[in-house]
Amino acid sequence: MDGREFDLKSKLEEIAVRWNQLTPLMVQMGIIDDLLNRKIVVEEREGESLTLSISAEGMRVETGRDPWAHASMCTTREQWQRILAGEKPFCAIFRGELEPVRSPVKLNELAVVERFSTVLQAMVNLPQAAEGGVEG
């Protein structure tokens, strides 16, 4: 890690910029069909909770935990830092690959979490999208 203090919200907002640039293409290709009109709670065990709202217009990062979210993803700040640096996907955590304590995922949320984890991993490993975005 680079030594700077990790801030989950700031990092997710950076990823949201890239996500939003690529949303038209991802919608056109059907990559995020399973995620459209969904809310996903992203939490640190240390306390920070954020809600990601995903639509055909893009992804928004909102402070707090939406009680009506379709799925939730929780792990430690250190593990979020590793995930958002592209080292491992979130799925590696709930499968027990990154930390001794698994982060459970409810069965009815599994498909959303797995799809989001896959797309998120692609986002963090892509070079920055062109400044003007991608046209579909």
PDB file of C-alpha atoms in Angstrom:
ATOM      1  CA  MET A   1       0.000   0.000   0.000  1.00  0.00           C
ATOM      2  CA  ASP A   2       1.218   3.528  -0.582  1.00  0.00           C
ATOM      3  CA  GLY A   3       1.180   4.755   3.033  1.00  0.00           C
ATOM      4  CA  ARG A   4      -1.650   7.260   2.632  1.00  0.00           C
ATOM      5  CA  GLU A   5      -4.705   6.818   4.819  1.00  0.00           C
ATOM      6  CA  PHE A   6      -7.240   4.617   3.014  1.00  0.00           C
ATOM      7  CA  ASP A   7     -10.710   6.129   2.656  1.00  0.00           C
ATOM      8  CA  LEU A   8     -13.347   3.690   1.405  1.00  0.00           C
ATOM      9  CA  LYS A   9     -15.784   6.361   0.242  1.00  0.00           C
ATOM     10  CA  SER A  10     -13.155   8.311  -1.711  1.00  0.00           C
ATOM     11  CA  LYS A  11     -11.880   5.155  -3.388  1.00  0.00           C
ATOM     12  CA  LEU A  12     -15.392   4.035  -4.351  1.00  0.00           C
ATOM     13  CA  GLU A  13     -16.134   7.515  -5.707  1.00  0.00           C
ATOM     14  CA  GLU A  14     -13.009   7.255  -7.907  1.00  0.00           C
ATOM     15  CA  ILE A  15     -14.209   3.885  -9.180  1.00  0.00           C
ATOM     16  CA  ALA A  16     -17.712   5.314  -9.739  1.00  0.00           C
ATOM     17  CA  VAL A  17     -16.253   7.886 -12.155  1.00  0.00           C
ATOM     18  CA  ARG A  18     -14.759   5.080 -14.252  1.00  0.00           C
ATOM     19  CA  TRP A  19     -17.919   2.969 -13.862  1.00  0.00           C
ATOM     20  CA  ASN A  20     -20.088   5.876 -15.019  1.00  0.00           C
ATOM     21  CA  GLN A  21     -17.896   6.478 -18.064  1.00  0.00           C
ATOM     22  CA  LEU A  22     -18.305   2.830 -19.056  1.00  0.00           C
ATOM     23  CA  THR A  23     -21.977   2.410 -18.089  1.00  0.00           C
ATOM     24  CA  PRO A  24     -23.396   2.926 -21.619  1.00  0.00           C
ATOM     25  CA  LEU A  25     -21.082   0.238 -22.988  1.00  0.00           C
ATOM     26  CA  MET A  26     -21.726  -2.153 -20.066  1.00  0.00           C
ATOM     27  CA  VAL A  27     -25.503  -1.708 -20.497  1.00  0.00           C
ATOM     28  CA  GLN A  28     -25.292  -2.209 -24.264  1.00  0.00           C
ATOM     29  CA  MET A  29     -23.257  -5.402 -23.807  1.00  0.00           C
ATOM     30  CA  GLY A  30     -25.461  -6.713 -20.970  1.00  0.00           C
ATOM     31  CA  ILE A  31     -22.536  -6.857 -18.541  1.00  0.00           C
ATOM     32  CA  ILE A  32     -24.429  -5.229 -15.674  1.00  0.00           C
ATOM     33  CA  ASP A  33     -27.995  -6.364 -16.425  1.00  0.00           C
ATOM     34  CA  ASP A  34     -28.124  -8.278 -13.117  1.00  0.00           C
ATOM     35  CA  LEU A  35     -27.002  -5.156 -11.230  1.00  0.00           C
ATOM     36  CA  LEU A  36     -29.334  -2.552 -12.733  1.00  0.00           C
ATOM     37  CA  ASN A  37     -31.704  -0.883 -10.276  1.00  0.00           C
ATOM     38  CA  ARG A  38     -29.949  -2.534  -7.354  1.00  0.00           C
ATOM     39  CA  LYS A  39     -28.472  -1.155  -4.158  1.00  0.00           C
ATOM     40  CA  ILE A  40     -25.450  -2.749  -2.545  1.00  0.00           C
ATOM     41  CA  VAL A  41     -24.223  -1.889   0.942  1.00  0.00           C
ATOM     42  CA  VAL A  42     -20.439  -1.780   1.273  1.00  0.00           C
ATOM     43  CA  GLU A  43     -19.253  -1.844   4.888  1.00  0.00           C
ATOM     44  CA  GLU A  44     -16.052  -1.865   6.855  1.00  0.00           C
ATOM     45  CA  ARG A  45     -16.095  -3.959  10.012  1.00  0.00           C
ATOM     46  CA  GLU A  46     -14.570  -0.910  11.667  1.00  0.00           C
ATOM     47  CA  GLY A  47     -17.833   0.970  11.113  1.00  0.00           C
ATOM     48  CA  GLU A  48     -18.108   2.870   7.797  1.00  0.00           C
ATOM     49  CA  SER A  49     -21.207   1.995   5.739  1.00  0.00           C
ATOM     50  CA  LEU A  50     -21.918   3.144   2.199  1.00  0.00           C
ATOM     51  CA  THR A  51     -24.672   2.304  -0.262  1.00  0.00           C
ATOM     52  CA  LEU A  52     -23.977   1.939  -3.966  1.00  0.00           C
ATOM     53  CA  SER A  53     -26.981   2.634  -6.198  1.00  0.00           C
ATOM     54  CA  ILE A  54     -26.574   1.137  -9.662  1.00  0.00           C
ATOM     55  CA  SER A  55     -28.771   2.088 -12.610  1.00  0.00           C
ATOM     56  CA  ALA A  56     -28.570   2.482 -16.385  1.00  0.00           C
ATOM     57  CA  GLU A  57     -27.318   6.017 -15.685  1.00  0.00           C
ATOM     58  CA  GLY A  58     -24.369   4.828 -13.607  1.00  0.00           C
ATOM     59  CA  MET A  59     -23.349   4.185 -10.007  1.00  0.00           C
ATOM     60  CA  ARG A  60     -23.789   6.569  -7.067  1.00  0.00           C
ATOM     61  CA  VAL A  61     -21.993   6.290  -3.730  1.00  0.00           C
ATOM     62  CA  GLU A  62     -24.167   7.343  -0.786  1.00  0.00           C
ATOM     63  CA  THR A  63     -23.208   7.617   2.865  1.00  0.00           C
ATOM     64  CA  GLY A  64     -24.984   5.225   5.224  1.00  0.00           C
ATOM     65  CA  ARG A  65     -26.620   1.827   5.105  1.00  0.00           C
ATOM     66  CA  ASP A  66     -29.816   1.486   3.064  1.00  0.00           C
ATOM     67  CA  PRO A  67     -32.026  -1.025   4.916  1.00  0.00           C
ATOM     68  CA  TRP A  68     -33.684  -1.967   1.606  1.00  0.00           C
ATOM     69  CA  ALA A  69     -30.439  -2.803  -0.204  1.00  0.00           C
ATOM     70  CA  HIS A  70     -30.409  -5.919  -2.370  1.00  0.00           C
ATOM     71  CA  ALA A  71     -27.071  -7.149  -1.012  1.00  0.00           C
ATOM     72  CA  SER A  72     -24.351  -6.244   1.450  1.00  0.00           C
ATOM     73  CA  MET A  73     -20.609  -6.754   1.421  1.00  0.00           C
ATOM     74  CA  CYS A  74     -18.654  -6.379   4.656  1.00  0.00           C
ATOM     75  CA  THR A  75     -14.995  -6.862   5.492  1.00  0.00           C
ATOM     76  CA  THR A  76     -12.143  -5.037   7.196  1.00  0.00           C
ATOM     77  CA  ARG A  77     -10.693  -1.725   6.033  1.00  0.00           C
ATOM     78  CA  GLU A  78      -7.432  -3.537   5.211  1.00  0.00           C
ATOM     79  CA  GLN A  79      -9.229  -6.067   3.011  1.00  0.00           C
ATOM     80  CA  TRP A  80     -11.213  -3.334   1.208  1.00  0.00           C
ATOM     81  CA  GLN A  81      -7.909  -1.627   0.512  1.00  0.00           C
ATOM     82  CA  ARG A  82      -6.578  -4.837  -1.055  1.00  0.00           C
ATOM     83  CA  ILE A  83      -9.764  -5.404  -3.072  1.00  0.00           C
ATOM     84  CA  LEU A  84      -9.886  -1.846  -4.394  1.00  0.00           C
ATOM     85  CA  ALA A  85      -6.179  -2.015  -5.267  1.00  0.00           C
ATOM     86  CA  GLY A  86      -7.026  -4.956  -7.539  1.00  0.00           C
ATOM     87  CA  GLU A  87      -5.185  -7.600  -5.522  1.00  0.00           C
ATOM     88  CA  LYS A  88      -8.183  -9.904  -4.977  1.00  0.00           C
ATOM     89  CA  PRO A  89     -11.914  -9.874  -5.725  1.00  0.00           C
ATOM     90  CA  PHE A  90     -14.436  -9.600  -2.885  1.00  0.00           C
ATOM     91  CA  CYS A  91     -15.501 -13.180  -3.643  1.00  0.00           C
ATOM     92  CA  ALA A  92     -12.122 -14.330  -2.308  1.00  0.00           C
ATOM     93  CA  ILE A  93     -13.094 -12.937   1.078  1.00  0.00           C
ATOM     94  CA  PHE A  94     -16.409 -14.676   1.556  1.00  0.00           C
ATOM     95  CA  ARG A  95     -14.738 -17.871   0.363  1.00  0.00           C
ATOM     96  CA  GLY A  96     -12.190 -17.443   3.164  1.00  0.00           C
ATOM     97  CA  GLU A  97      -9.116 -16.828   0.992  1.00  0.00           C
ATOM     98  CA  LEU A  98      -7.998 -13.477   2.420  1.00  0.00           C
ATOM     99  CA  GLU A  99      -8.671 -13.515   6.122  1.00  0.00           C
ATOM    100  CA  PRO A 100      -9.210 -16.082   8.852  1.00  0.00           C
ATOM    101  CA  VAL A 101     -12.805 -14.968   9.477  1.00  0.00           C
ATOM    102  CA  ARG A 102     -15.107 -15.309   6.496  1.00  0.00           C
ATOM    103  CA  SER A 103     -17.441 -12.506   5.521  1.00  0.00           C
ATOM    104  CA  PRO A 104     -20.765 -14.291   5.132  1.00  0.00           C
ATOM    105  CA  VAL A 105     -23.032 -13.518   2.201  1.00  0.00           C
ATOM    106  CA  LYS A 106     -26.711 -14.427   2.368  1.00  0.00           C
ATOM    107  CA  LEU A 107     -27.686 -17.024  -0.205  1.00  0.00           C
ATOM    108  CA  ASN A 108     -30.357 -14.786  -1.751  1.00  0.00           C
ATOM    109  CA  GLU A 109     -27.703 -12.052  -2.240  1.00  0.00           C
ATOM    110  CA  LEU A 110     -25.015 -14.310  -3.682  1.00  0.00           C
ATOM    111  CA  ALA A 111     -25.710 -13.706  -7.397  1.00  0.00           C
ATOM    112  CA  VAL A 112     -25.665  -9.910  -6.977  1.00  0.00           C
ATOM    113  CA  VAL A 113     -22.489  -9.999  -4.860  1.00  0.00           C
ATOM    114  CA  GLU A 114     -20.674 -12.320  -7.272  1.00  0.00           C
ATOM    115  CA  ARG A 115     -21.622 -10.250 -10.333  1.00  0.00           C
ATOM    116  CA  PHE A 116     -20.699  -6.970  -8.625  1.00  0.00           C
ATOM    117  CA  SER A 117     -17.407  -8.454  -7.398  1.00  0.00           C
ATOM    118  CA  THR A 118     -16.523  -9.508 -10.944  1.00  0.00           C
ATOM    119  CA  VAL A 119     -17.346  -6.129 -12.504  1.00  0.00           C
ATOM    120  CA  LEU A 120     -15.644  -4.267  -9.641  1.00  0.00           C
ATOM    121  CA  GLN A 121     -12.474  -6.314 -10.141  1.00  0.00           C
ATOM    122  CA  ALA A 122     -12.488  -5.370 -13.827  1.00  0.00           C
ATOM    123  CA  MET A 123     -13.001  -1.687 -12.966  1.00  0.00           C
ATOM    124  CA  VAL A 124     -10.068  -1.488 -10.561  1.00  0.00           C
ATOM    125  CA  ASN A 125      -7.769  -3.238 -13.034  1.00  0.00           C
ATOM    126  CA  LEU A 126      -8.691  -1.161 -16.102  1.00  0.00           C
ATOM    127  CA  PRO A 127      -6.555   1.792 -17.071  1.00  0.00           C
ATOM    128  CA  GLN A 128      -8.374   5.104 -16.662  1.00  0.00           C
ATOM    129  CA  ALA A 129     -11.064   5.484 -19.321  1.00  0.00           C
ATOM    130  CA  ALA A 130     -10.646   8.244 -21.855  1.00  0.00           C
ATOM    131  CA  GLU A 131     -11.479  11.650 -20.438  1.00  0.00           C
ATOM    132  CA  GLY A 132     -14.555  11.994 -22.631  1.00  0.00           C
ATOM    133  CA  GLY A 133     -15.907   8.582 -21.627  1.00  0.00           C
ATOM    134  CA  VAL A 134     -16.992   5.759 -23.880  1.00  0.00           C
ATOM    135  CA  GLU A 135     -19.856   6.123 -26.309  1.00  0.00           C
ATOM    136  CA  GLY A 136     -22.150   3.153 -26.843  1.00  0.00           C
TER     137      GLY A 136
END
